[in-house]
CSV table of C-alpha atoms in Angstrom, one decimal:
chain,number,residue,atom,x,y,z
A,1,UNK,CA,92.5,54.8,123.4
A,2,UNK,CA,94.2,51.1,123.5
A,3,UNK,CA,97.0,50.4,124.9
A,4,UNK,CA,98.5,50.1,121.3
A,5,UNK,CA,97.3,53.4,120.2
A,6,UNK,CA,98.7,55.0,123.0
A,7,UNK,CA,102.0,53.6,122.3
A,8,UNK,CA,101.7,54.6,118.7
A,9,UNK,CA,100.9,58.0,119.6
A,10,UNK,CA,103.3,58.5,121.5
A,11,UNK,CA,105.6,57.1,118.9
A,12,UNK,CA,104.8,59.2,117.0
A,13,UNK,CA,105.3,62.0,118.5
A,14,UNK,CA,108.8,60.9,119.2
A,15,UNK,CA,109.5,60.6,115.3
A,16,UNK,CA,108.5,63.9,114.7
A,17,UNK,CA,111.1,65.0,117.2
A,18,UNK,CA,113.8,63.4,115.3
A,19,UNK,CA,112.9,64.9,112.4
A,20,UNK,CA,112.6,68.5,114.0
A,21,UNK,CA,116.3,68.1,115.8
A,22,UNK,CA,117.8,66.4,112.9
A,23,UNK,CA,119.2,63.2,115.5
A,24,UNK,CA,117.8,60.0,115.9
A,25,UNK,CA,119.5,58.5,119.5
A,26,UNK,CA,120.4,55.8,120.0
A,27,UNK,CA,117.4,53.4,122.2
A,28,UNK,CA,114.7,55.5,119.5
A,29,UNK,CA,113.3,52.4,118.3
A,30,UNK,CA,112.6,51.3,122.1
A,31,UNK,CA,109.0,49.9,122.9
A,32,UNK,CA,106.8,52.8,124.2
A,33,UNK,CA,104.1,50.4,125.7
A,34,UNK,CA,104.2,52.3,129.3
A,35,UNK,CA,103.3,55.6,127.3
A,36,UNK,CA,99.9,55.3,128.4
A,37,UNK,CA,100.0,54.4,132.4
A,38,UNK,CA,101.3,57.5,133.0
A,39,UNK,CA,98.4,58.8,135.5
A,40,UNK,CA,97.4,61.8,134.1
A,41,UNK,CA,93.6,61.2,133.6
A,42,UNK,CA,92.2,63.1,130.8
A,43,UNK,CA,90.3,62.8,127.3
A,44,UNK,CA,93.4,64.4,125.5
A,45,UNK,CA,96.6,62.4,125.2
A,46,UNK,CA,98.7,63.6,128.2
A,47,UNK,CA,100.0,61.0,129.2
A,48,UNK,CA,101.3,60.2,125.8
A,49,UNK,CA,102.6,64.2,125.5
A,50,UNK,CA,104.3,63.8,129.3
A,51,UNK,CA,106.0,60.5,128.3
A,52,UNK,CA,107.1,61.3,125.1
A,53,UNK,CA,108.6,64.6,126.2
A,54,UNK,CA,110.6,63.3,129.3
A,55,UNK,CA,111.7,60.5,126.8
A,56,UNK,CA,113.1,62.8,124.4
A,57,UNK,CA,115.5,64.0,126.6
A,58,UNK,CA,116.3,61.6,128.4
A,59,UNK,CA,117.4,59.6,124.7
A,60,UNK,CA,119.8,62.7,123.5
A,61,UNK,CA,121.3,62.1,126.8
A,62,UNK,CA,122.5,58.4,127.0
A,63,UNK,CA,119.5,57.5,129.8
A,64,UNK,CA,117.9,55.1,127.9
A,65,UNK,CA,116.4,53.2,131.0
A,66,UNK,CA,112.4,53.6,130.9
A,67,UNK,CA,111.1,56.4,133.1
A,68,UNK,CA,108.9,55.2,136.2
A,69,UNK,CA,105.2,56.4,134.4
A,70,UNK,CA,104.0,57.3,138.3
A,71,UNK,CA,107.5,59.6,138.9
A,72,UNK,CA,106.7,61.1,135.2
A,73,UNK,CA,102.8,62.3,136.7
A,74,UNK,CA,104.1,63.6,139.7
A,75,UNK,CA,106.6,65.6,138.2
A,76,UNK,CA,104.3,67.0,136.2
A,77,UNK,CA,101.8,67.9,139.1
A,78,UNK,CA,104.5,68.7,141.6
A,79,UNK,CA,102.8,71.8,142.7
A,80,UNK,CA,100.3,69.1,144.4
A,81,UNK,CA,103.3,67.9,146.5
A,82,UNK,CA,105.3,71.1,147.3
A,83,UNK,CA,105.6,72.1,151.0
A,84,UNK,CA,107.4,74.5,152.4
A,85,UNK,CA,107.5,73.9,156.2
A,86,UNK,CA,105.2,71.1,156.1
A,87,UNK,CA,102.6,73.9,154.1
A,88,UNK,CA,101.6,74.0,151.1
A,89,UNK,CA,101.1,77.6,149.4
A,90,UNK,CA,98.7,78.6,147.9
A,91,UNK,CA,98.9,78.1,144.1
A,92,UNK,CA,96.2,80.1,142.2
A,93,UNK,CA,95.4,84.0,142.9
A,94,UNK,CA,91.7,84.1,144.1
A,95,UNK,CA,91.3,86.3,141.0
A,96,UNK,CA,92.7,83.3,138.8
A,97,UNK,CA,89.9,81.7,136.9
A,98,UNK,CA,87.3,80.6,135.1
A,99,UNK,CA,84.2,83.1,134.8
A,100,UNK,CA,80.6,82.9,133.2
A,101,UNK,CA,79.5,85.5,131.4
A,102,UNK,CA,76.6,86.1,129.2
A,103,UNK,CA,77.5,83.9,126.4
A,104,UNK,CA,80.2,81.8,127.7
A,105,UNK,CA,83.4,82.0,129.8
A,106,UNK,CA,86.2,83.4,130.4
A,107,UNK,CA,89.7,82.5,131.6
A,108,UNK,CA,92.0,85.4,133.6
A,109,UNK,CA,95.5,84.7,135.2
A,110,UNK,CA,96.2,87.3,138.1
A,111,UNK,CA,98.9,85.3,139.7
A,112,UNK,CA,101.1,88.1,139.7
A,113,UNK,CA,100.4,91.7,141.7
A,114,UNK,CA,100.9,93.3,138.6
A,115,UNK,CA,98.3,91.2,137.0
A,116,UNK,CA,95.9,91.5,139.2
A,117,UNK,CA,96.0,95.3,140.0
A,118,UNK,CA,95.3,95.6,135.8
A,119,UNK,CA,92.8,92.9,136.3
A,120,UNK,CA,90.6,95.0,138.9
A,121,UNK,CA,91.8,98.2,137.1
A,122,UNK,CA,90.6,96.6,133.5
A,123,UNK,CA,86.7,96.2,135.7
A,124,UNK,CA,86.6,98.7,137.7
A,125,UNK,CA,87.3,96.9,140.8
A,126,UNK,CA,88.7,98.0,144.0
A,127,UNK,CA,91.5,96.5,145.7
A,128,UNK,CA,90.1,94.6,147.9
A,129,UNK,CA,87.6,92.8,145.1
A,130,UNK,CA,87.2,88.9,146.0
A,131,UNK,CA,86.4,86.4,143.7
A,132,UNK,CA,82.5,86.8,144.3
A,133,UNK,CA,82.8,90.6,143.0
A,134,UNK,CA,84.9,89.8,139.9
A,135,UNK,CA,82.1,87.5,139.6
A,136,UNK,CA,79.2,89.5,139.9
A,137,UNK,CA,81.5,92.6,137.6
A,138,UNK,CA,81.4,90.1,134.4
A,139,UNK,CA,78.3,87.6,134.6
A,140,UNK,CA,76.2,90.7,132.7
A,141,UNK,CA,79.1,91.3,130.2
A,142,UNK,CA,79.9,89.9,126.8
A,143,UNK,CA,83.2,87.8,126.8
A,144,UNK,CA,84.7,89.4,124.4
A,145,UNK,CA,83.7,93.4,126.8
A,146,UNK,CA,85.1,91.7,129.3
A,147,UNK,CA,88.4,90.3,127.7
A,148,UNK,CA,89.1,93.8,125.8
A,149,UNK,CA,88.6,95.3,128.7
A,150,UNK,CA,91.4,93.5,130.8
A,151,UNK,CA,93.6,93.1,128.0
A,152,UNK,CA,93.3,97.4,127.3
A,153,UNK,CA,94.1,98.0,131.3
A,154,UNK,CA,97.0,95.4,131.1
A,155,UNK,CA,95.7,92.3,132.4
A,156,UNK,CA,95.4,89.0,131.0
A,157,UNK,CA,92.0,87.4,130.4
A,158,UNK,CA,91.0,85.1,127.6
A,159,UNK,CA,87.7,83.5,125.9
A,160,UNK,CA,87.3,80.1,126.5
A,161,UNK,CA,86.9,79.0,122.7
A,162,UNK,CA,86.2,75.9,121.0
A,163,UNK,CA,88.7,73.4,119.2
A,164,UNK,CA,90.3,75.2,116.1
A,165,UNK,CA,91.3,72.3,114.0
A,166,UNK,CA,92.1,74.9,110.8
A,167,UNK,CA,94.3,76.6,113.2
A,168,UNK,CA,95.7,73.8,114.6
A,169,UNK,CA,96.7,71.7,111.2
A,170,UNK,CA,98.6,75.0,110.5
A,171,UNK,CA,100.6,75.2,113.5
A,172,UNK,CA,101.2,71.9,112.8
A,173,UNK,CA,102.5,72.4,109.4
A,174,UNK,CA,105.6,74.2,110.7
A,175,UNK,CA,107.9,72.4,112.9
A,176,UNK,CA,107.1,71.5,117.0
A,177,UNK,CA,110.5,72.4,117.9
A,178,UNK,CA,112.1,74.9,115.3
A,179,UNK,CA,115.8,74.8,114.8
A,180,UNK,CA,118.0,77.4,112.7
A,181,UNK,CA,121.6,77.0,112.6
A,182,UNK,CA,123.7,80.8,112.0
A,183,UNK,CA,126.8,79.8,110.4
A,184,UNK,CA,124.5,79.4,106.9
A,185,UNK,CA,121.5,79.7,108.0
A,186,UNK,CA,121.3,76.5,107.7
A,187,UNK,CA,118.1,73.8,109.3
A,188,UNK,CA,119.0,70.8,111.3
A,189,UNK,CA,118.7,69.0,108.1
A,190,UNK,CA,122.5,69.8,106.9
A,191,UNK,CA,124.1,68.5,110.2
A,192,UNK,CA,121.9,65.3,110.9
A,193,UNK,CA,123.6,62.6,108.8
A,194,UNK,CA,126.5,63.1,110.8
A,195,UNK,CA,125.3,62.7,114.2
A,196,UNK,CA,122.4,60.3,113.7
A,197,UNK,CA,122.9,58.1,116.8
A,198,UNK,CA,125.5,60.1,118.7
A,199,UNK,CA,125.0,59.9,122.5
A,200,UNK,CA,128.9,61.0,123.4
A,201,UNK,CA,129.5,63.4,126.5
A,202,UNK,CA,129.2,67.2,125.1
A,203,UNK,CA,130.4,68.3,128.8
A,204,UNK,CA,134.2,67.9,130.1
A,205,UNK,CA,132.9,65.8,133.3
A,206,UNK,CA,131.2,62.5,134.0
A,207,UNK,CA,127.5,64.3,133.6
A,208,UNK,CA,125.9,65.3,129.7
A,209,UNK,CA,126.4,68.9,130.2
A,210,UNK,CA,129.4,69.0,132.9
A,211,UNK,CA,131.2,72.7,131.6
A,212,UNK,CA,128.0,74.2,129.5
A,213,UNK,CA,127.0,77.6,131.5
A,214,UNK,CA,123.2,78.4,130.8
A,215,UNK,CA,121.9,82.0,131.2
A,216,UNK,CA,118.6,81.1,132.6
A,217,UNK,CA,116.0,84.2,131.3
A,218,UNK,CA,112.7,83.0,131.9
A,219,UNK,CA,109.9,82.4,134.6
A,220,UNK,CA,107.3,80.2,135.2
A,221,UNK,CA,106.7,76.5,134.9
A,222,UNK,CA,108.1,76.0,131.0
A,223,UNK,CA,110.9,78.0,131.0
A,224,UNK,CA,111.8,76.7,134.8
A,225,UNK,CA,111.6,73.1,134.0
A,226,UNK,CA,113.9,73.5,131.1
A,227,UNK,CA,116.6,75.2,133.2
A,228,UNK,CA,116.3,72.8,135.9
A,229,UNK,CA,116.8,69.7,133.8
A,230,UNK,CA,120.0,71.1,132.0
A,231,UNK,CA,121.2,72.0,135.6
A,232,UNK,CA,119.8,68.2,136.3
A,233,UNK,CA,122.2,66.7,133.5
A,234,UNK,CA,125.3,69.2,135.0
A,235,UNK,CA,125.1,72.4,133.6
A,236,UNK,CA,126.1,75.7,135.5
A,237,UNK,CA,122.8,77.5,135.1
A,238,UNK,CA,122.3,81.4,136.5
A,239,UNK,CA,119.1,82.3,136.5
A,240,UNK,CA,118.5,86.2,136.1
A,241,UNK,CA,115.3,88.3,136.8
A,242,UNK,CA,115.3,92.1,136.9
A,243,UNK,CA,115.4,93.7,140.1
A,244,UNK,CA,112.2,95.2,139.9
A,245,UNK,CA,109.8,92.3,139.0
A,246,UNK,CA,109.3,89.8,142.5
A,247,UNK,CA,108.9,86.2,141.9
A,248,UNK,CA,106.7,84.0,144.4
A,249,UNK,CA,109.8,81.8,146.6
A,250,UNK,CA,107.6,78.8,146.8
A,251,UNK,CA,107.5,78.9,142.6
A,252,UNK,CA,111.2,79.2,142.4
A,253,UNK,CA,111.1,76.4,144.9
A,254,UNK,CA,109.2,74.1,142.9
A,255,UNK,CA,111.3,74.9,139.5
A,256,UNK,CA,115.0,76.0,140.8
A,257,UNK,CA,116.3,73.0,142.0
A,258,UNK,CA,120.5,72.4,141.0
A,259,UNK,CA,120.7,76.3,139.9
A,260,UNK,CA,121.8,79.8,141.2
A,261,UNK,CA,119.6,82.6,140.9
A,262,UNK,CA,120.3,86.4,140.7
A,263,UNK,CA,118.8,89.8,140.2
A,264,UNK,CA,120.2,92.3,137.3
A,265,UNK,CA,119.3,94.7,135.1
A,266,UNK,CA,119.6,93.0,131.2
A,267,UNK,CA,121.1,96.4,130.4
A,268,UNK,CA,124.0,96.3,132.7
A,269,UNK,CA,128.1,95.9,131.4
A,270,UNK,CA,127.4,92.8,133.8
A,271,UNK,CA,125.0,91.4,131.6
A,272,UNK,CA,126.9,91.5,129.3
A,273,UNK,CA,129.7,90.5,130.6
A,274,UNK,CA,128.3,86.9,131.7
A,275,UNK,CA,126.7,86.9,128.2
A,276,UNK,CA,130.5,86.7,126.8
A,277,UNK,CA,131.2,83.4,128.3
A,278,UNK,CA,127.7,81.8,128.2
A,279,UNK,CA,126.9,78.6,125.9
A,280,UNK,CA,123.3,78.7,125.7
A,281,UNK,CA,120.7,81.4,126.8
A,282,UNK,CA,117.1,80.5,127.3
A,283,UNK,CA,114.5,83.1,126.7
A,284,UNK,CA,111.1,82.9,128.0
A,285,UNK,CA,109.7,86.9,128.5
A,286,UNK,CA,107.4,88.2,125.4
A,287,UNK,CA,109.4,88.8,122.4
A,288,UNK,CA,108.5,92.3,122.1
A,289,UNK,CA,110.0,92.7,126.0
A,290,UNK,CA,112.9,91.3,124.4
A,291,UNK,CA,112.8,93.5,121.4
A,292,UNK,CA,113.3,96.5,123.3
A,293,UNK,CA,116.3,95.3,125.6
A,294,UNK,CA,118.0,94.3,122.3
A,295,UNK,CA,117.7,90.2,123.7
A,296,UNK,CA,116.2,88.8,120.6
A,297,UNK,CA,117.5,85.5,119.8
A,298,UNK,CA,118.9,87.6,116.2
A,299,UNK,CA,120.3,90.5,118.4
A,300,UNK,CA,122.1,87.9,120.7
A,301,UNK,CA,123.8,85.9,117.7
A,302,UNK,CA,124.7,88.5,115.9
A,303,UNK,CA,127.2,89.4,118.8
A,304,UNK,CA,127.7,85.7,119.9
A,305,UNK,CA,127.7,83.9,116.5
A,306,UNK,CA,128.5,80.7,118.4
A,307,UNK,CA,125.5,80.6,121.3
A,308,UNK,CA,122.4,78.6,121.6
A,309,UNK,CA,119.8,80.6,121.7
A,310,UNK,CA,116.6,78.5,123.1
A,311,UNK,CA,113.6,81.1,122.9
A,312,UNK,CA,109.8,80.1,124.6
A,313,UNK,CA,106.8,82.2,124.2
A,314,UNK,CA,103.2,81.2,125.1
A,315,UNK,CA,101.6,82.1,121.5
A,316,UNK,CA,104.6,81.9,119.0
A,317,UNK,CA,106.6,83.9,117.2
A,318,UNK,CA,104.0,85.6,115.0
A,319,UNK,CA,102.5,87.5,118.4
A,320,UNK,CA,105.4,88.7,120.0
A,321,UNK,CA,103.2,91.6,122.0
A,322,UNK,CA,101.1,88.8,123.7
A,323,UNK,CA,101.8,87.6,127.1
A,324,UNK,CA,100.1,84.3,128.3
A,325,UNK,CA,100.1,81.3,130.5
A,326,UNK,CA,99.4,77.5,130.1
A,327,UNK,CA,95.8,78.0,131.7
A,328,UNK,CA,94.9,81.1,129.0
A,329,UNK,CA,96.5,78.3,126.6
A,330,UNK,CA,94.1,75.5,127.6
A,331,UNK,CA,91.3,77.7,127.5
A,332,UNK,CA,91.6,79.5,124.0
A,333,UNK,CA,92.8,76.8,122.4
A,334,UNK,CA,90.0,74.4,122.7
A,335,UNK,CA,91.4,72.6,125.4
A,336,UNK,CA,89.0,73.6,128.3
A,337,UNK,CA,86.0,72.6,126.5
A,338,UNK,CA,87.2,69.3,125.0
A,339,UNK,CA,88.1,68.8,128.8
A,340,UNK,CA,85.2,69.9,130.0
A,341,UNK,CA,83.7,67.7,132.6
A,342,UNK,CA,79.8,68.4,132.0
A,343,UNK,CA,79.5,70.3,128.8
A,344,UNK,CA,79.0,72.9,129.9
A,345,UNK,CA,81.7,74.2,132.2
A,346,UNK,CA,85.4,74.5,131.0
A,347,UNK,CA,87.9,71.6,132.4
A,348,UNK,CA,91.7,72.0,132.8
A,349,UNK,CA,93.9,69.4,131.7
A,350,UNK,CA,95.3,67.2,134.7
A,351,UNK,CA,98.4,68.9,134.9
A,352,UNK,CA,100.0,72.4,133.6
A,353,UNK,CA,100.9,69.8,130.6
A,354,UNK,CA,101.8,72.2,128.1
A,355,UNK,CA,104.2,74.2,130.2
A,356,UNK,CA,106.1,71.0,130.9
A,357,UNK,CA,106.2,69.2,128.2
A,358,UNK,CA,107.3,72.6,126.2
A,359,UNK,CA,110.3,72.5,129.1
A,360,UNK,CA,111.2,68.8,128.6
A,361,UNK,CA,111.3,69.1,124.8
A,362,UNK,CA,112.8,72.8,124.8
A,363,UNK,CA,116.0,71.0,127.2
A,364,UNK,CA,116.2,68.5,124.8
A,365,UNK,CA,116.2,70.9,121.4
A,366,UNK,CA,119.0,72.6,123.9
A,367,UNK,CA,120.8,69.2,123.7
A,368,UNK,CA,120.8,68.9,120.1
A,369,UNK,CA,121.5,72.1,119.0
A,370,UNK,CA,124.8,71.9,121.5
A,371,UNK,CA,125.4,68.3,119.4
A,372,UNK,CA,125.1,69.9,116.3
A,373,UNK,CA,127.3,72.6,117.4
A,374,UNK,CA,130.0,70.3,118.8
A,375,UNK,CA,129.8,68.4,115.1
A,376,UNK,CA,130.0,71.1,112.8
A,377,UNK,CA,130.3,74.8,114.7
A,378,UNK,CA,128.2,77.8,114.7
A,379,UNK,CA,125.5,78.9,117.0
A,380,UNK,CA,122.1,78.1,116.9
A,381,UNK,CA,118.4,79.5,116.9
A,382,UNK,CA,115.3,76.9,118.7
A,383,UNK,CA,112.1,78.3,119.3
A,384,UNK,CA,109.1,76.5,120.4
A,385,UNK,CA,105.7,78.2,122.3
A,386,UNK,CA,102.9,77.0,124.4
A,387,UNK,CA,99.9,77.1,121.5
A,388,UNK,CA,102.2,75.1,119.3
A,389,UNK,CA,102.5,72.5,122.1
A,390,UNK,CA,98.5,72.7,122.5
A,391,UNK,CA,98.1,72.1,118.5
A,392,UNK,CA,99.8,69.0,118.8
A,393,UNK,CA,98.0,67.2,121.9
A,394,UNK,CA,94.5,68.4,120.2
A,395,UNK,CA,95.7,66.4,116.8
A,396,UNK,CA,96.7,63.6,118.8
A,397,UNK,CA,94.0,60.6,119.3
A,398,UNK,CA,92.1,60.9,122.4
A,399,UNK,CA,89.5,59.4,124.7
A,400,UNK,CA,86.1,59.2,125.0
A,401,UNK,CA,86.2,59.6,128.5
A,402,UNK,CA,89.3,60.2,131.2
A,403,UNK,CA,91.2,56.6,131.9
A,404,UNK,CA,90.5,55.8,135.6
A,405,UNK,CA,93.7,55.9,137.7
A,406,UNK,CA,94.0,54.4,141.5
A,407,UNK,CA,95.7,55.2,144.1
A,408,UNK,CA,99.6,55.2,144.5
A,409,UNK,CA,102.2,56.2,147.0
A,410,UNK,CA,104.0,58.8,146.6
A,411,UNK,CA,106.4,58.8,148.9
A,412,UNK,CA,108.9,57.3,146.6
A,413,UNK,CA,108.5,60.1,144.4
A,414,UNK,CA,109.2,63.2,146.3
A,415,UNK,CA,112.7,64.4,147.9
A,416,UNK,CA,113.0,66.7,150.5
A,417,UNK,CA,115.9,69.8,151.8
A,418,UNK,CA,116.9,71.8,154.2
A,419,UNK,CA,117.2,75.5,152.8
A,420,UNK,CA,118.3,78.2,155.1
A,421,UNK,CA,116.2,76.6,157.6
A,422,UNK,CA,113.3,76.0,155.6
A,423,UNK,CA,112.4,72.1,155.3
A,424,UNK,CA,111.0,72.1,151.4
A,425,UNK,CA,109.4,68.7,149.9
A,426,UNK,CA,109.1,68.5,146.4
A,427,UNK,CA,108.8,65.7,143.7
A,428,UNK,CA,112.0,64.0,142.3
A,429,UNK,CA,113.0,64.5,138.8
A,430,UNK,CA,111.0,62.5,136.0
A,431,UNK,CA,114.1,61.6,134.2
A,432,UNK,CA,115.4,57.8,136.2
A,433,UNK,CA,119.7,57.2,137.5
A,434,UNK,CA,119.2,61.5,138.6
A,435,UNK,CA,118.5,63.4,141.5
A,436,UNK,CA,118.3,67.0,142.1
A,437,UNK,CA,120.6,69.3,143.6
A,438,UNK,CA,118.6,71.6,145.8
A,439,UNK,CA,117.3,74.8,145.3
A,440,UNK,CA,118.6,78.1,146.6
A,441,UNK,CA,116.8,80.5,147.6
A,442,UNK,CA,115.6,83.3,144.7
A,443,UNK,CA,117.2,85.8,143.7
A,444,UNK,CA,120.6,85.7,146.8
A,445,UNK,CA,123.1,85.0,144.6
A,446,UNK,CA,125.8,87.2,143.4
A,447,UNK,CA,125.5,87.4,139.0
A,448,UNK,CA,128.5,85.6,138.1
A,449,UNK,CA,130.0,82.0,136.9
């Protein structure tokens, strides 16, 4: 890809955007040649996706200084950086991975405890099973034995497919980032003229989103980065996990920077209570989880007709039962094996990509929808997943090979804090004139404003 067709598919990427949010900011028409030096090696175009996404929301909010292409890849790959004590953890399950079987491979995510007791309960392992026995349980199985099999017991696995592109040119027929106003139903198209090139405050302080409080409902990577970056640009932001479901500290670490975090039970007068006096809620569990708990983007308007309602899911609104990650993402979608580094065995996309560009582009959908809502009233409905993300890297040009990408400090791109006594490096936010606020440690806070 030339430098030229980088910047034009980045571009265009952008445009679509602005169509999907219904504002064009001001500093859109800005030259996008550094779209492509973002070092992200890979035959897709994710350095175009990364660039284009931090870009985004950094427009809707007034920063219309260039992001720093290097900052931008290391954001992205912060879980390369992260140290904890001058340690880095360990970031993939041994159960977490690619595995041959007898015609093809396989992707599972065990990550979790949960996961991975359904994993070795799904094969008929025992607890102690390493890597080399979930090996040796599959290599004699079909892909599609072996992915029922988890999938019945609980677990997530995945067949490591081949590009779609039917598949994909539908997804790409409805909207990357959907929008749905509640006071008539209404798309983003009703309310654009009007706020074409605004870029005014929305908050009541010096910073974009000074005053908006954020009930932070998600985990992991996508949901996370959102979060963080409206906690970034000055929003209050409480996350909330249930009290029964343990999240890795070194995750929240690497994704809870500027916010509070709590544990409560959804179904609690407490919860609802802080529901009362929230401006936007982001949603990233299964829809069906959300279903039950009556936390459905329609369930939560109906009482709040005036909320923004951001909801993220990793295969889209028409499987709400599914649960998934950006690695079983990559590998059904086609991704792994255009990525693949031999031809045979499945590749991975430099970066978890798709679960932060989703989070970039979900914060700035947040953004517009609170725009919109400042211009005209009413609440709002934005939905965006994972496999829709993937649909529109695969349709966007690529390379024949992965650009080559030197050496580069990056000291200037990480931060560090003391936490409770814990010394905590990370990288610094993508988005330039920003810093972060640091994290606290998961789940000590008390569930209030």
């Amino acid at each position: 890809m030339s430098s030229r067709s980088s910047s034009a598919a980045a571009s265009a990427l952008l445009e679509r955007v602005w169509t999907d949010l219904g504002i064009r900011p001001r500093g859109a028409d800005d030259h996008l040649e550094s779209a492509g030096e973002v070092p992200l090696p890979s035959r897709l175009a994710t350095a175009e996706l990364a660039w284009s996404s931090v870009r985004a929301l950094g427009l809707l909010t007034g920063i219309r200084t260039r992001p720093d292409p290097r900052r931008i890849a290391m954001s992205y790959r912060s879980d390369r950086v992260l140290t904890i004590d001058g340690t880095a953890p360990t970031v993939w399950a041994p159960l977490s991975g690619f595995w041959q079987t007898t015609d093809g491979w396989i992707r599972t995510h065990a990550n979790y405890p949960h996961h991975a007791a359904a994993l070795r309960s799904g094969l008929a392992l025992r607890d102690e099973s390493s890597a080399h026995d979930l090996e040796e349980a599959v290599r004699d199985r079909t892909s599609r034995d072996v992915v029922d099999a988890v999938v019945a017991a609980g677990g997530l696995a995945v067949q490591v497919r081949s590009e779609q592109p039917a598949v994909d040119d539908e997804l790409r027929r409805s909207p990357l980032l959907q929008m749905e106003g509640t006071a008539d139903r209404s798309t983003v198209n009703a309310t654009s003229t009007a706020i074409t090139t605004a870029t005014g405050r929305i908050g009541a302080g010096t910073r974009p989103l000074d005053g908006i409080r954020v009930l932070d409902l998600t985990r992991v990577i996508a949901g996370p980065v959102c979060t963080r970056s409206l906690a970034l640009l000055g929003a209050d932001v409480l996350r909330l996990d249930p009290p029964h479901l343990p999240e890795p500290e070194w995750q929240h670490f690497d994704t809870g920077q500027g916010k509070r975090s709590a544990r409560l039970d959804a179904r609690t007068e407490r919860f609802r209570e802080l529901l009362e006096h929230a401006d936007v809620v982001v949603l990233g569990y299964r829809p069906s989880s959300l279903a039950r708990l009556g936390l459905t983007a329609g369930d939560l308007l109906a009482r709040h007709p005036s909320l923004v309602v951001a909801e993220l899911s990793a295969w889209g609104r028409d499987q709400p039962d599914r649960a998934g990650f950006d690695s079983l993402v990559q590998a059904e979608s086609g991704i792994a094996a255009v990525e693949s580094p031999d031809g045979i065995r499945p590749g991975v996309l430099p970066a978890q990509a798709l679960d932060h560009s989703a989070g970039y582009l979900l914060a700035a959908s947040i953004v517009a929808a609170l725009r919109h809502r400042e211009a005209t009233g009413g609440g709002w409905h934005i939905s965006t997943s994972l496999r829709r993300v993937a649909a529109e890297l695969l349709t966007m040009p690529r390379r024949h090979e992965p650009q080559p990408v030197g050496e580069f400090d990056t000291a200037p791109h990480v931060a560090a804090f003391d936490i409770d006594g814990l010394r905590l490096t990370t990288a610094r936010p993508a988005l330039p004139g920003v810093e972060f606020a640091p994290p606290r440690r998961w789940g000590r806070d008390q569930p209030r404003w």
